[in-house]
Amino acid sequence: MGYSDLKELFTDAKNLATGANDLQLKSVLLDIQGAVYDLQEENRDLKDKIKDLENQKILDSELVVDGHFLYKINDRTNQAFCLKCWDSENKLIRAISIDEYGIEFKKCTRCDFTSDSFRKVEKSQI
């Protein structure tokens, strides 16, 4: 028996109690109905969390660390992502390339982490 079946039973009981004119019974049935709605909402939230964790696990299996940055496996764009943001908040934030005085750096656009330790790929390899 699922939540929707329980909800129907309580709704039917509430409708029967409406004719009975027993205020205490009506009150109890309304409380039970409210509890069922709360359980449905909690169940929906838990299903969403499970889906998020499953997606996180899939994404985590597609990432590799190289230097101080993350890269997606088999990604031909060679886009670097901030390892610091990933480790602290599980957020995949792109790092941008900066060239200062002939030295190339990668910099996170969110936390400003900067490093020259990253995957260096020739344009012909992309």
PDB file of C-alpha atoms in Angstrom:
ATOM      1  CA  MET A   1       0.000   0.000   0.000  1.00  0.00           C
ATOM      2  CA  GLY A   2       1.484   3.298  -1.106  1.00  0.00           C
ATOM      3  CA  TYR A   3       1.158   6.803   0.227  1.00  0.00           C
ATOM      4  CA  SER A   4      -1.577   7.669  -2.266  1.00  0.00           C
ATOM      5  CA  ASP A   5      -3.639   4.681  -1.070  1.00  0.00           C
ATOM      6  CA  LEU A   6      -3.291   5.844   2.536  1.00  0.00           C
ATOM      7  CA  LYS A   7      -4.253   9.347   1.528  1.00  0.00           C
ATOM      8  CA  GLU A   8      -7.413   8.048  -0.148  1.00  0.00           C
ATOM      9  CA  LEU A   9      -8.333   5.987   2.920  1.00  0.00           C
ATOM     10  CA  PHE A  10      -7.931   8.973   5.223  1.00  0.00           C
ATOM     11  CA  THR A  11      -9.897  11.190   2.850  1.00  0.00           C
ATOM     12  CA  ASP A  12     -12.718   8.621   2.768  1.00  0.00           C
ATOM     13  CA  ALA A  13     -12.655   8.357   6.570  1.00  0.00           C
ATOM     14  CA  LYS A  14     -12.741  12.143   6.861  1.00  0.00           C
ATOM     15  CA  ASN A  15     -15.743  12.300   4.527  1.00  0.00           C
ATOM     16  CA  LEU A  16     -17.547   9.651   6.591  1.00  0.00           C
ATOM     17  CA  ALA A  17     -16.740  11.547   9.771  1.00  0.00           C
ATOM     18  CA  THR A  18     -18.160  14.718   8.245  1.00  0.00           C
ATOM     19  CA  GLY A  19     -21.638  13.246   8.449  1.00  0.00           C
ATOM     20  CA  ALA A  20     -21.018  11.880  11.935  1.00  0.00           C
ATOM     21  CA  ASN A  21     -20.575  15.364  13.433  1.00  0.00           C
ATOM     22  CA  ASP A  22     -17.865  14.142  15.849  1.00  0.00           C
ATOM     23  CA  LEU A  23     -15.421  17.051  16.100  1.00  0.00           C
ATOM     24  CA  GLN A  24     -12.762  15.054  17.926  1.00  0.00           C
ATOM     25  CA  LEU A  25     -12.779  12.343  15.237  1.00  0.00           C
ATOM     26  CA  LYS A  26     -12.575  14.949  12.486  1.00  0.00           C
ATOM     27  CA  SER A  27      -9.649  16.611  14.234  1.00  0.00           C
ATOM     28  CA  VAL A  28      -7.737  13.341  14.571  1.00  0.00           C
ATOM     29  CA  LEU A  29      -8.346  12.458  10.928  1.00  0.00           C
ATOM     30  CA  LEU A  30      -7.129  15.887   9.814  1.00  0.00           C
ATOM     31  CA  ASP A  31      -3.974  15.428  11.912  1.00  0.00           C
ATOM     32  CA  ILE A  32      -3.378  12.024  10.326  1.00  0.00           C
ATOM     33  CA  GLN A  33      -3.931  13.454   6.856  1.00  0.00           C
ATOM     34  CA  GLY A  34      -1.418  16.221   7.591  1.00  0.00           C
ATOM     35  CA  ALA A  35       1.116  13.632   8.764  1.00  0.00           C
ATOM     36  CA  VAL A  36       0.652  11.671   5.533  1.00  0.00           C
ATOM     37  CA  TYR A  37       1.272  14.822   3.481  1.00  0.00           C
ATOM     38  CA  ASP A  38       4.426  15.483   5.512  1.00  0.00           C
ATOM     39  CA  LEU A  39       5.630  11.926   4.882  1.00  0.00           C
ATOM     40  CA  GLN A  40       4.978  12.313   1.155  1.00  0.00           C
ATOM     41  CA  GLU A  41       7.021  15.509   1.072  1.00  0.00           C
ATOM     42  CA  GLU A  42       9.849  13.927   3.066  1.00  0.00           C
ATOM     43  CA  ASN A  43       9.825  10.914   0.739  1.00  0.00           C
ATOM     44  CA  ARG A  44      10.050  13.204  -2.307  1.00  0.00           C
ATOM     45  CA  ASP A  45      12.969  15.096  -0.723  1.00  0.00           C
ATOM     46  CA  LEU A  46      14.808  11.859   0.062  1.00  0.00           C
ATOM     47  CA  LYS A  47      14.326  10.600  -3.497  1.00  0.00           C
ATOM     48  CA  ASP A  48      15.755  13.888  -4.792  1.00  0.00           C
ATOM     49  CA  LYS A  49      18.778  13.560  -2.478  1.00  0.00           C
ATOM     50  CA  ILE A  50      19.383   9.987  -3.643  1.00  0.00           C
ATOM     51  CA  LYS A  51      19.249  11.127  -7.278  1.00  0.00           C
ATOM     52  CA  ASP A  52      21.698  13.965  -6.531  1.00  0.00           C
ATOM     53  CA  LEU A  53      24.116  11.551  -4.832  1.00  0.00           C
ATOM     54  CA  GLU A  54      23.884   9.119  -7.740  1.00  0.00           C
ATOM     55  CA  ASN A  55      24.625  11.930 -10.200  1.00  0.00           C
ATOM     56  CA  GLN A  56      27.523  13.100  -8.009  1.00  0.00           C
ATOM     57  CA  LYS A  57      28.984   9.587  -7.994  1.00  0.00           C
ATOM     58  CA  ILE A  58      28.739   9.373 -11.787  1.00  0.00           C
ATOM     59  CA  LEU A  59      30.419  12.751 -12.219  1.00  0.00           C
ATOM     60  CA  ASP A  60      33.135  11.857  -9.701  1.00  0.00           C
ATOM     61  CA  SER A  61      33.993   8.733 -11.710  1.00  0.00           C
ATOM     62  CA  GLU A  62      34.468  10.893 -14.831  1.00  0.00           C
ATOM     63  CA  LEU A  63      37.083  13.206 -13.268  1.00  0.00           C
ATOM     64  CA  VAL A  64      40.847  12.928 -12.980  1.00  0.00           C
ATOM     65  CA  VAL A  65      43.353  15.107 -11.109  1.00  0.00           C
ATOM     66  CA  ASP A  66      46.303  16.465 -13.053  1.00  0.00           C
ATOM     67  CA  GLY A  67      48.464  19.031 -11.296  1.00  0.00           C
ATOM     68  CA  HIS A  68      46.273  21.266  -9.139  1.00  0.00           C
ATOM     69  CA  PHE A  69      43.188  20.944 -11.337  1.00  0.00           C
ATOM     70  CA  LEU A  70      40.537  18.442 -12.374  1.00  0.00           C
ATOM     71  CA  TYR A  71      39.792  17.315 -15.902  1.00  0.00           C
ATOM     72  CA  LYS A  72      36.987  15.226 -17.342  1.00  0.00           C
ATOM     73  CA  ILE A  73      38.163  11.889 -18.695  1.00  0.00           C
ATOM     74  CA  ASN A  74      37.896  11.703 -22.492  1.00  0.00           C
ATOM     75  CA  ASP A  75      37.090  15.417 -22.779  1.00  0.00           C
ATOM     76  CA  ARG A  76      38.814  16.783 -25.857  1.00  0.00           C
ATOM     77  CA  THR A  77      38.346  20.413 -24.780  1.00  0.00           C
ATOM     78  CA  ASN A  78      40.910  19.927 -22.001  1.00  0.00           C
ATOM     79  CA  GLN A  79      38.910  22.256 -19.727  1.00  0.00           C
ATOM     80  CA  ALA A  80      40.456  22.612 -16.256  1.00  0.00           C
ATOM     81  CA  PHE A  81      38.219  22.688 -13.164  1.00  0.00           C
ATOM     82  CA  CYS A  82      39.094  23.913  -9.681  1.00  0.00           C
ATOM     83  CA  LEU A  83      40.158  21.077  -7.386  1.00  0.00           C
ATOM     84  CA  LYS A  84      39.718  23.275  -4.303  1.00  0.00           C
ATOM     85  CA  CYS A  85      36.035  24.038  -5.077  1.00  0.00           C
ATOM     86  CA  TRP A  86      35.404  20.381  -5.911  1.00  0.00           C
ATOM     87  CA  ASP A  87      36.983  19.127  -2.683  1.00  0.00           C
ATOM     88  CA  SER A  88      35.249  21.645  -0.435  1.00  0.00           C
ATOM     89  CA  GLU A  89      31.792  21.959  -2.021  1.00  0.00           C
ATOM     90  CA  ASN A  90      31.554  19.357  -4.813  1.00  0.00           C
ATOM     91  CA  LYS A  91      31.149  22.186  -7.314  1.00  0.00           C
ATOM     92  CA  LEU A  92      32.679  21.853 -10.746  1.00  0.00           C
ATOM     93  CA  ILE A  93      33.972  25.381 -11.418  1.00  0.00           C
ATOM     94  CA  ARG A  94      35.878  26.194 -14.610  1.00  0.00           C
ATOM     95  CA  ALA A  95      39.365  27.618 -14.398  1.00  0.00           C
ATOM     96  CA  ILE A  96      40.433  30.259 -16.881  1.00  0.00           C
ATOM     97  CA  SER A  97      43.846  30.612 -18.518  1.00  0.00           C
ATOM     98  CA  ILE A  98      45.919  33.659 -17.684  1.00  0.00           C
ATOM     99  CA  ASP A  99      49.200  34.577 -19.325  1.00  0.00           C
ATOM    100  CA  GLU A 100      51.294  37.066 -17.358  1.00  0.00           C
ATOM    101  CA  TYR A 101      54.818  37.936 -18.419  1.00  0.00           C
ATOM    102  CA  GLY A 102      55.027  34.792 -20.520  1.00  0.00           C
ATOM    103  CA  ILE A 103      53.988  32.485 -17.664  1.00  0.00           C
ATOM    104  CA  GLU A 104      50.701  30.660 -18.095  1.00  0.00           C
ATOM    105  CA  PHE A 105      48.445  30.140 -15.068  1.00  0.00           C
ATOM    106  CA  LYS A 106      45.020  28.688 -14.464  1.00  0.00           C
ATOM    107  CA  LYS A 107      42.689  30.586 -12.142  1.00  0.00           C
ATOM    108  CA  CYS A 108      39.372  29.539 -10.606  1.00  0.00           C
ATOM    109  CA  THR A 109      36.596  31.974 -11.443  1.00  0.00           C
ATOM    110  CA  ARG A 110      34.930  31.391  -8.074  1.00  0.00           C
ATOM    111  CA  CYS A 111      37.548  31.073  -5.328  1.00  0.00           C
ATOM    112  CA  ASP A 112      40.445  32.721  -7.224  1.00  0.00           C
ATOM    113  CA  PHE A 113      42.773  29.747  -6.654  1.00  0.00           C
ATOM    114  CA  THR A 114      45.673  30.179  -9.076  1.00  0.00           C
ATOM    115  CA  SER A 115      48.431  27.787 -10.090  1.00  0.00           C
ATOM    116  CA  ASP A 116      50.850  27.087 -12.891  1.00  0.00           C
ATOM    117  CA  SER A 117      50.616  23.347 -12.188  1.00  0.00           C
ATOM    118  CA  PHE A 118      48.097  22.109 -14.749  1.00  0.00           C
ATOM    119  CA  ARG A 119      47.807  19.864 -17.789  1.00  0.00           C
ATOM    120  CA  LYS A 120      49.696  21.391 -20.672  1.00  0.00           C
ATOM    121  CA  VAL A 121      48.500  20.188 -24.050  1.00  0.00           C
ATOM    122  CA  GLU A 122      49.620  21.299 -27.454  1.00  0.00           C
ATOM    123  CA  LYS A 123      46.864  22.645 -29.708  1.00  0.00           C
ATOM    124  CA  SER A 124      47.555  19.794 -32.144  1.00  0.00           C
ATOM    125  CA  GLN A 125      46.600  17.263 -29.426  1.00  0.00           C
ATOM    126  CA  ILE A 126      43.130  18.748 -28.900  1.00  0.00           C
TER     127      ILE A 126
END
